[in-house]
Amino acid sequence: SNNNYGIHLASSNNNTITGNTCNNNRHCGIYLYSSSNNTITDNTCNDNSNNGIRLSSSSENTVTGNTCNDNSDIGIYLGESSNDNTITGNTCNNNSTYGIYLSSSSNNTVTGNTCNDNNYIGIRLSSSNNNTITDNICNNNSSYGIHLSSSNNNTITDNICNNNRSYGIL
């Protein structure tokens, strides 16, 4: 805690990151860049200046059971062609912009996550295609529960989106 990045992997594969506390960092709690086949499980990444967990150009990773609350930007962020990842069972509450955000990322599975309480948007997809968004809870966000923009061929099923200020799913 109190670093630029709590944990940073670059061009690193087949690692397990489990049970860490990565709070109050200037950028991200956990950041993977160009890294594949890693498992990120049961970590706490709260109160970071940008993202709790960020994957950039990283594929085939599993992000499960993490807590990413109260970050100044995004709870969990997949961007820059982060494809074929599994994001499941995470809690991403009260982040300034998004609970979970997929940007230019495809073929990801986002299931069983909780994105509640004052995220601007619970789950957002932007220019992201062929993803599966299932069984997530996105309640009480300041705008949308789930929001898609310029995203095609996604499967959105069995999500709960209640009491969001604008729309449940848009």
XYZ file of C-alpha atoms in Angstrom:
170
model
C 0.000 0.000 0.000
C 0.967 3.664 -0.535
C 3.048 2.999 -3.683
C 2.622 3.903 -7.367
C 1.319 0.346 -7.935
C 0.638 -2.224 -5.244
C 1.567 -5.131 -7.556
C 2.662 -4.700 -11.196
C 3.248 -7.568 -13.633
C 4.614 -6.796 -17.124
C 5.067 -9.525 -19.747
C 4.588 -12.082 -16.971
C 2.689 -15.337 -17.341
C 1.381 -18.196 -15.184
C 1.523 -16.361 -11.831
C -0.861 -16.494 -8.876
C -1.613 -13.311 -6.933
C -3.667 -14.221 -3.855
C -4.595 -12.707 -0.500
C -2.841 -9.339 -0.861
C -3.905 -5.932 0.387
C -3.161 -3.215 -2.204
C -4.779 -0.036 -0.891
C -4.099 3.697 -1.259
C -1.746 3.454 -4.254
C -1.209 6.390 -6.627
C -2.220 4.383 -9.706
C -3.536 0.834 -9.339
C -3.771 -1.780 -6.643
C -2.863 -4.580 -9.091
C -1.774 -3.884 -12.693
C -1.085 -6.479 -15.383
C 0.424 -5.355 -18.682
C 0.915 -7.768 -21.575
C 0.536 -10.715 -19.207
C -1.384 -13.970 -19.670
C -2.615 -17.021 -17.767
C -2.411 -15.372 -14.347
C -4.798 -15.902 -11.442
C -5.760 -12.918 -9.269
C -7.808 -14.148 -6.306
C -9.038 -12.880 -2.935
C -7.145 -9.566 -2.938
C -8.293 -6.261 -1.460
C -7.669 -3.239 -3.736
C -9.457 -0.258 -2.190
C -8.952 3.518 -2.204
C -6.479 3.612 -5.112
C -6.130 6.808 -7.161
C -7.058 5.066 -10.443
C -8.088 1.421 -10.584
C -8.378 -1.389 -8.086
C -7.303 -4.007 -10.663
C -6.275 -3.151 -14.242
C -5.480 -5.493 -17.114
C -4.004 -3.925 -20.264
C -3.193 -6.033 -23.330
C -3.551 -9.073 -21.054
C -5.468 -12.228 -21.954
C -6.583 -15.552 -20.507
C -6.399 -14.354 -16.887
C -8.778 -15.205 -14.046
C -9.842 -12.448 -11.645
C -11.961 -13.970 -8.845
C -13.198 -13.042 -5.387
C -11.440 -9.671 -5.131
C -12.717 -6.557 -3.347
C -12.206 -3.311 -5.311
C -14.127 -0.559 -3.520
C -13.814 3.217 -3.217
C -11.262 3.670 -6.015
C -11.006 7.116 -7.611
C -11.764 5.704 -11.060
C -12.617 2.029 -11.742
C -12.902 -1.117 -9.627
C -11.774 -3.612 -12.314
C -10.654 -2.410 -15.760
C -9.932 -4.528 -18.847
C -8.555 -2.485 -21.735
C -6.364 -2.401 -24.805
C -7.421 -5.790 -26.185
C -7.580 -7.719 -22.924
C -9.380 -10.774 -24.282
C -10.534 -14.196 -23.069
C -10.430 -13.286 -19.354
C -12.767 -14.527 -16.625
C -13.992 -11.931 -14.117
C -16.143 -13.627 -11.475
C -17.325 -13.181 -7.901
C -15.711 -9.767 -7.334
C -17.115 -6.865 -5.302
C -16.714 -3.418 -6.927
C -18.722 -0.866 -4.956
C -18.593 2.913 -4.660
C -15.949 3.573 -7.343
C -16.045 7.048 -8.918
C -16.746 5.926 -12.497
C -17.289 2.201 -13.112
C -17.465 -0.953 -11.039
C -16.209 -3.064 -13.969
C -15.173 -1.577 -17.327
C -14.328 -3.400 -20.555
C -12.796 -1.176 -23.232
C -11.798 -2.610 -26.622
C -11.795 -6.094 -25.111
C -13.534 -9.222 -26.400
C -14.518 -12.762 -25.482
C -14.471 -12.111 -21.726
C -16.795 -13.665 -19.167
C -18.082 -11.334 -16.449
C -20.283 -13.299 -14.043
C -21.437 -13.236 -10.432
C -19.943 -9.824 -9.600
C -21.465 -7.174 -7.331
C -21.219 -3.560 -8.580
C -23.417 -1.506 -6.265
C -23.707 1.746 -4.387
C -22.658 4.872 -6.174
C -20.501 3.667 -9.016
C -21.392 5.991 -11.891
C -22.083 2.801 -13.906
C -22.028 -0.710 -12.451
C -20.671 -2.505 -15.551
C -19.701 -0.696 -18.772
C -18.665 -2.073 -22.150
C -17.167 0.269 -24.743
C -16.076 -1.015 -28.170
C -16.110 -4.514 -26.682
C -17.589 -7.472 -28.539
C -18.544 -11.098 -27.916
C -18.489 -10.880 -24.108
C -20.766 -12.723 -21.689
C -22.257 -10.643 -18.855
C -24.282 -12.951 -16.576
C -25.635 -13.131 -13.012
C -24.170 -9.805 -11.878
C -25.796 -7.461 -9.345
C -25.685 -3.756 -10.286
C -27.930 -1.817 -7.888
C -28.055 1.754 -6.586
C -25.549 3.259 -9.024
C -25.655 6.965 -9.800
C -26.409 6.406 -13.506
C -26.748 2.930 -15.077
C -26.586 -0.644 -13.866
C -25.096 -1.973 -17.142
C -24.216 0.259 -20.113
C -23.035 -0.742 -23.604
C -21.533 1.692 -26.102
C -20.343 0.687 -29.606
C -20.351 -2.947 -28.464
C -21.747 -5.861 -30.476
C -22.640 -9.538 -30.126
C -22.528 -9.562 -26.315
C -24.680 -11.896 -24.216
C -26.370 -10.113 -21.298
C -28.476 -12.504 -19.150
C -29.848 -12.941 -15.626
C -28.367 -9.729 -14.179
C -30.084 -7.775 -11.386
C -30.161 -3.996 -11.930
C -32.389 -2.159 -9.444
C -32.638 1.422 -8.214
C -30.079 2.897 -10.610
C -30.675 6.576 -11.203
C -31.110 6.333 -15.009
C -31.549 2.832 -16.466
C -30.968 -0.713 -15.336
C -29.504 -1.757 -18.685
C -28.831 0.561 -21.619
